């Protein structure tokens, strides 16, 4: 399937003729049969036709081919200006093999009225109303081919499909447990667009594609940069997500170095000795040797009943040891610890905690 350049509404060629005659008369390049008394009338008619022609043509995406692009097989993307009613003619072709066949078209599974038939047809796309056009052998015949027309606002900065996690992080959150090249990215749909579907995801670093697998619920994906392990990063990873709801397509991008998203796993085997010395070890998923991929630890003691991220605390500090001696008079508190790469100072791991209630400790 292919698409032609967007067309303005037809039927206004006389206006072009009038304007052309006006130009020639004005420049005195040839004689014109128009007499002087009729000249103001012709001039006004020409201007009116030009204005009418512009009013009908300009709201469309124009006659510029770059406003329609083939994103992938069977998918066309029409970029339309925000806040301007667009009317664009798009040419669709069922296929060269069906040139002499009785081809009939449907939109979103429904027959069109009046019937649309022929191997190559022109459809009118108005504003945000795209759709899935299928061609069939006869009115109720077998399916032959299809083209989905999606609409993308230009500029594409008024997003409604995904929730923004934060102004700093944007709409996509990515993390990695270590530096081996595997990372996971997630996103969350807005409540009003809960059924939005992922169309395409691209991940690459310096023109090299990174293989990814979409999560079962289509709310994230896992990628493996096989050329990454232990190499110094010179180029960022670029992730592009194409997601659509009804006919509306939105494109989200995120770029990052792996070192910016490496987040150690929760610290395992947190326990206490002698009722006051808390001990833990590096996560099993963390890089070795630990002397080269060093972590440091944020230690925090908060009052009993408080969460680890509480702003109220009894002890708050850092250490590079995997143990910490708590000397307190109080016998009721919560001991919290989390890890961070001490060299890159990337994201902190989730908190690990022990709840101390006199002689009872639960980790």
Coordinates of C-alpha atoms in Angstrom, one line a residue:
X1 CA 0.0 0.0 0.0
X2 CA 1.1 3.5 -0.6
X3 CA -0.1 7.0 0.0
X4 CA -0.3 10.1 -2.2
X5 CA 0.5 13.6 -1.2
X6 CA -2.3 15.3 0.7
X7 CA -4.7 17.2 -1.5
X8 CA -6.8 20.3 -0.9
X9 CA -10.5 20.1 -1.8
X10 CA -10.9 20.4 -5.6
X11 CA -13.4 22.3 -7.7
X12 CA -11.7 25.7 -7.5
X13 CA -9.6 25.8 -10.6
X14 CA -11.5 28.8 -12.0
X15 CA -10.0 30.9 -9.1
X16 CA -6.6 30.0 -10.4
X17 CA -7.5 31.1 -13.8
X18 CA -8.9 34.4 -12.6
X19 CA -5.9 35.1 -10.5
X20 CA -3.6 34.3 -13.5
X21 CA -5.5 36.6 -15.8
X22 CA -5.4 39.3 -13.2
X23 CA -1.7 38.9 -12.9
X24 CA -1.2 39.0 -16.7
X25 CA -3.4 42.1 -17.0
X26 CA -1.6 43.8 -14.2
X27 CA 1.8 43.1 -15.7
X28 CA 0.6 44.0 -19.2
X29 CA 2.1 40.8 -20.7
X30 CA -0.8 40.3 -23.0
X31 CA -4.1 41.9 -24.0
X32 CA -7.1 41.0 -21.9
X33 CA -10.7 41.1 -23.1
X34 CA -11.9 42.6 -19.8
X35 CA -13.1 46.2 -20.2
X36 CA -12.2 48.9 -17.7
X37 CA -15.7 49.3 -16.1
X38 CA -15.7 45.6 -15.2
X39 CA -12.2 45.6 -13.8
X40 CA -13.2 46.4 -10.1
X41 CA -15.8 43.5 -10.2
X42 CA -13.3 41.0 -11.6
X43 CA -10.7 42.1 -9.1
X44 CA -13.1 41.6 -6.2
X45 CA -14.3 38.3 -7.6
X46 CA -10.7 37.1 -7.8
X47 CA -9.9 38.1 -4.3
X48 CA -13.1 36.4 -3.0
X49 CA -12.2 33.2 -4.8
X50 CA -8.7 33.3 -3.5
X51 CA -9.9 33.8 0.1
X52 CA -12.5 30.9 -0.3
X53 CA -9.9 28.6 -1.8
X54 CA -7.5 29.4 1.1
X55 CA -10.1 28.8 3.7
X56 CA -10.8 25.3 2.4
X57 CA -7.2 24.3 1.6
X58 CA -5.2 25.8 4.5
X59 CA -7.0 23.9 7.3
X60 CA -5.8 20.6 5.8
X61 CA -2.4 19.4 6.5
X62 CA -1.4 21.0 3.2
X63 CA 0.0 19.7 0.0
X64 CA 3.3 18.7 1.7
X65 CA 4.2 15.1 1.6
X66 CA 6.0 15.2 4.9
X67 CA 2.6 15.5 6.7
X68 CA 1.8 11.9 5.8
X69 CA 4.3 9.2 6.5
X70 CA 4.4 5.4 6.5
X71 CA 5.4 4.5 10.0
X72 CA 5.4 0.7 9.4
X73 CA 3.6 -1.8 7.1
X74 CA -0.1 -1.0 6.9
X75 CA 0.2 2.1 9.1
X76 CA 0.0 5.7 7.9
X77 CA 0.5 8.7 10.2
X78 CA -1.1 12.0 9.3
X79 CA 0.3 15.0 11.2
X80 CA -2.3 17.8 11.6
X81 CA -1.8 21.2 13.3
X82 CA -3.3 21.5 16.8
X83 CA -6.4 23.7 17.0
X84 CA -7.1 23.8 13.3
X85 CA -9.8 21.8 11.6
X86 CA -8.1 19.7 9.0
X87 CA -9.6 18.0 5.8
X88 CA -7.0 15.9 4.0
X89 CA -7.5 13.6 1.1
X90 CA -5.4 10.4 1.3
X91 CA -4.8 8.0 -1.5
X92 CA -5.1 4.3 -0.6
X93 CA -4.1 1.3 -2.8
X94 CA -5.3 -2.2 -2.1
X95 CA -2.4 -3.8 -4.1
X96 CA -1.0 -4.2 -7.6
X97 CA -2.3 -7.8 -7.7
X98 CA -5.9 -6.6 -7.4
X99 CA -5.7 -4.0 -10.2
X100 CA -8.5 -5.6 -12.3
X101 CA -10.5 -7.1 -9.4
X102 CA -13.8 -5.9 -8.0
X103 CA -12.3 -4.3 -4.9
X104 CA -14.6 -2.9 -2.2
X105 CA -13.5 -0.9 0.9
X106 CA -14.7 -0.9 4.5
X107 CA -13.8 1.4 7.4
X108 CA -13.4 -0.2 10.9
X109 CA -15.3 -3.2 9.6
X110 CA -18.3 -1.3 8.3
X111 CA -19.3 -0.8 4.7
X112 CA -19.1 2.8 3.5
X113 CA -22.0 4.8 2.1
X114 CA -21.9 5.5 -0.7
X115 CA -19.8 2.3 -1.5
X116 CA -16.1 2.9 -2.0
X117 CA -14.7 0.6 -4.7
X118 CA -11.6 0.3 -6.8
X119 CA -8.1 -0.8 -6.3
X120 CA -6.9 2.8 -5.7
X121 CA -9.3 5.2 -3.9
X122 CA -9.2 8.6 -2.2
X123 CA -10.6 8.9 1.3
X124 CA -11.2 12.2 3.2
X125 CA -9.8 12.3 6.7
X126 CA -11.3 15.1 8.8
X127 CA -9.6 16.3 12.0
X128 CA -8.8 13.4 14.4
X129 CA -11.1 10.8 12.6
X130 CA -8.8 8.2 11.1
X131 CA -9.5 4.5 11.1
X132 CA -8.7 1.1 9.7
X133 CA -9.5 0.8 6.0
X134 CA -9.8 -2.8 4.7
X135 CA -10.2 -3.8 1.1
X136 CA -12.2 -6.9 0.1
X137 CA -12.9 -9.0 -3.0
X138 CA -16.5 -7.8 -3.6
X139 CA -18.9 -6.2 -1.1
X140 CA -18.9 -9.1 1.3
X141 CA -15.9 -10.9 -0.1
X142 CA -12.6 -12.1 1.4
X143 CA -10.2 -9.7 3.0
X144 CA -7.3 -8.6 0.8
X145 CA -5.4 -5.9 2.6
X146 CA -5.7 -3.0 5.0
X147 CA -4.2 0.4 6.0
X148 CA -4.7 2.0 9.4
X149 CA -4.7 5.8 9.3
X150 CA -3.6 7.4 12.6
X151 CA -3.6 11.1 13.5
X152 CA -0.7 12.8 15.3
X153 CA -1.0 16.4 16.5
X154 CA 1.7 18.8 15.4
X155 CA 3.3 19.8 17.6
X156 CA 2.9 16.6 19.6
X157 CA 3.2 18.2 23.1
X158 CA -0.4 17.9 24.3
X159 CA -0.3 14.3 25.6
X160 CA -3.4 12.6 27.0
X161 CA -2.6 8.9 26.8
X162 CA 0.2 8.4 29.4
X163 CA 0.5 9.9 32.9
X164 CA 3.5 12.0 33.6
X165 CA 5.5 10.5 36.5
X166 CA 7.2 13.8 37.3
X167 CA 8.5 16.8 35.3
X168 CA 12.0 15.5 35.7
X169 CA 11.4 11.8 34.8
X170 CA 8.7 12.4 32.2
X171 CA 6.2 9.7 31.1
X172 CA 8.5 6.7 31.0
X173 CA 10.5 5.2 34.0
X174 CA 13.5 3.0 33.3
X175 CA 15.7 1.1 35.7
X176 CA 18.5 -1.5 35.6
X177 CA 19.7 -3.9 38.3
X178 CA 23.3 -3.7 37.2
X179 CA 25.7 -2.8 34.3
X180 CA 25.2 -6.0 32.3
X181 CA 23.0 -4.2 29.7
X182 CA 19.5 -5.4 30.7
X183 CA 17.0 -2.7 31.6
X184 CA 13.2 -2.4 32.2
X185 CA 11.0 0.6 31.3
X186 CA 7.4 1.2 32.4
X187 CA 4.6 3.6 31.7
X188 CA 1.1 4.2 33.0
X189 CA -2.0 5.0 30.9
X190 CA -4.4 7.7 32.0
X191 CA -7.8 6.6 33.3
X192 CA -9.6 8.0 30.2
X193 CA -7.2 6.1 27.8
X194 CA -6.9 2.8 29.7
X195 CA -7.4 0.8 26.5
X196 CA -4.7 2.6 24.5
X197 CA -2.6 0.1 22.5
X198 CA 1.2 0.1 21.9
X199 CA 1.9 0.2 18.2
X200 CA 5.7 0.2 18.1
X201 CA 8.7 0.6 20.4
X202 CA 12.2 1.4 19.2
X203 CA 15.3 1.2 21.3
X204 CA 18.8 2.1 20.0
X205 CA 22.2 3.3 20.9
X206 CA 24.3 5.2 18.3
X207 CA 22.3 3.8 15.4
X208 CA 22.5 0.2 16.7
X209 CA 19.1 -1.4 17.5
X210 CA 18.6 -2.9 21.0
X211 CA 16.2 -5.9 21.1
X212 CA 13.2 -5.5 23.5
X213 CA 10.3 -7.6 24.6
X214 CA 7.0 -6.0 25.5
X215 CA 5.5 -6.9 28.9
X216 CA 2.3 -9.1 28.9
X217 CA 0.1 -6.1 29.9
X218 CA 1.8 -3.7 27.4
X219 CA 2.7 -1.4 30.3
X220 CA 6.4 -1.8 30.0
X221 CA 9.2 -3.7 28.2
X222 CA 12.5 -5.4 28.8
X223 CA 15.6 -4.7 26.7
X224 CA 19.0 -6.2 26.4
X225 CA 21.9 -4.1 25.2
X226 CA 24.3 -6.9 24.3
X227 CA 27.1 -4.5 23.4
X228 CA 27.0 -2.7 26.8
X229 CA 28.6 -4.8 29.5
X230 CA 31.5 -3.0 31.3
X231 CA 32.2 -0.7 28.3
X232 CA 32.5 3.0 29.0
X233 CA 29.3 4.7 27.7
X234 CA 29.9 7.3 25.1
X235 CA 26.4 7.4 23.7
X236 CA 22.9 7.5 25.2
X237 CA 20.2 4.9 24.8
X238 CA 17.2 6.3 22.9
X239 CA 13.7 4.8 23.5
X240 CA 10.7 5.8 21.4
X241 CA 7.2 4.6 22.2
X242 CA 4.3 4.8 19.7
X243 CA 0.9 4.4 21.4
X244 CA -2.6 5.1 20.1
X245 CA -6.1 5.5 21.4
X246 CA -8.9 5.4 18.8
X247 CA -7.2 7.2 15.9
X248 CA -5.0 9.4 18.0
X249 CA -1.3 8.6 18.0
X250 CA 1.2 9.9 20.6
X251 CA 4.9 9.5 20.5
X252 CA 7.0 9.4 23.7
X253 CA 10.8 9.5 23.9
X254 CA 13.3 9.0 26.6
X255 CA 17.1 9.1 26.4
X256 CA 19.6 8.0 29.1
X257 CA 22.9 6.5 29.9
X258 CA 22.7 3.1 31.6
X259 CA 24.7 4.4 34.6
X260 CA 21.9 7.0 35.2
X261 CA 19.2 4.3 35.7
X262 CA 21.2 1.5 37.5
X263 CA 19.4 0.9 40.8
X264 CA 20.6 -1.8 43.2
X265 CA 18.1 -4.4 44.2
X266 CA 16.7 -4.5 47.8
X267 CA 19.4 -5.6 50.2
X268 CA 19.0 -9.2 51.1
X269 CA 19.5 -11.1 54.3
X270 CA 19.1 -8.2 56.7
X271 CA 19.4 -9.4 60.2
X272 CA 20.4 -8.4 63.7
X273 CA 23.1 -9.7 66.1
X274 CA 23.2 -9.1 69.8
X275 CA 20.0 -7.1 69.5
X276 CA 21.8 -4.0 68.2
X277 CA 24.2 -4.9 65.3
X278 CA 22.4 -5.0 62.0
X279 CA 24.0 -6.8 59.1
X280 CA 23.3 -7.3 55.4
X281 CA 25.0 -8.2 52.1
X282 CA 25.3 -7.0 48.6
X283 CA 22.3 -7.9 46.3
X284 CA 22.9 -11.1 44.4
X285 CA 22.2 -9.3 41.1
X286 CA 24.9 -6.7 41.8
X287 CA 28.2 -6.7 39.9
X288 CA 31.3 -8.4 41.2
X289 CA 33.9 -7.8 42.4
X290 CA 32.4 -5.5 45.0
X291 CA 35.6 -3.6 45.4
X292 CA 35.3 -2.4 41.8
X293 CA 31.5 -2.0 41.8
X294 CA 31.3 -0.5 45.2
X295 CA 28.1 0.5 47.0
X296 CA 27.5 2.8 50.0
X297 CA 24.5 2.6 52.3
X298 CA 22.1 5.0 53.7
X299 CA 21.2 4.0 57.3
X300 CA 18.2 5.5 59.0
X301 CA 16.5 4.8 62.3
X302 CA 12.9 6.2 62.6
X303 CA 10.4 6.1 65.5
X304 CA 8.2 3.0 65.9
X305 CA 5.3 3.0 63.5
X306 CA 7.0 5.3 61.0
X307 CA 7.9 4.5 57.4
X308 CA 11.5 4.5 56.2
X309 CA 10.9 7.6 54.1
X310 CA 9.6 9.6 57.1
X311 CA 11.2 13.0 57.6
X312 CA 11.3 12.3 61.4
X313 CA 14.3 10.2 62.3
X314 CA 16.5 9.3 65.3
X315 CA 19.6 8.3 63.3
X316 CA 20.5 9.3 59.7
X317 CA 23.8 8.6 58.1
X318 CA 25.8 6.7 55.5
X319 CA 28.4 3.9 55.6
X320 CA 30.4 1.6 53.3
X321 CA 30.3 -1.3 55.8
X322 CA 27.6 -4.0 55.5
X323 CA 26.8 -3.7 59.2
X324 CA 25.7 -1.0 61.6
X325 CA 25.7 -0.8 65.4
X326 CA 22.7 1.0 66.8
X327 CA 23.2 2.2 70.4
X328 CA 19.9 3.7 71.6
X329 CA 18.1 4.0 74.9
X330 CA 14.8 3.4 73.2
X331 CA 13.9 -0.2 72.5
X332 CA 11.1 0.6 69.9
X333 CA 12.2 1.8 66.5
X334 CA 12.5 0.9 62.8
X335 CA 16.0 0.3 61.3
X336 CA 16.2 1.1 57.6
X337 CA 18.9 0.7 55.1
X338 CA 19.3 1.1 51.3
X339 CA 22.1 1.1 48.7
X340 CA 23.5 3.3 46.0
X341 CA 26.4 3.0 43.5
X342 CA 29.0 5.1 45.4
X343 CA 30.8 6.2 42.2
X344 CA 27.9 7.2 39.8
X345 CA 25.5 8.2 42.6
X346 CA 22.5 6.9 40.7
X347 CA 19.1 5.9 42.0
X348 CA 18.8 4.4 45.5
X349 CA 17.6 0.8 46.0
X350 CA 14.3 0.2 47.8
X351 CA 14.4 0.4 51.6
X352 CA 15.0 -2.8 53.7
X353 CA 13.9 -2.6 57.3
X354 CA 13.8 -4.3 60.7
X355 CA 11.0 -3.5 63.2
X356 CA 12.4 -3.5 66.7
X357 CA 10.0 -3.9 69.7
X358 CA 12.1 -4.5 72.8
X359 CA 13.3 -8.0 72.6
X360 CA 11.5 -8.8 69.4
X361 CA 13.0 -7.9 66.0
X362 CA 11.2 -8.6 62.7
X363 CA 13.2 -8.1 59.5

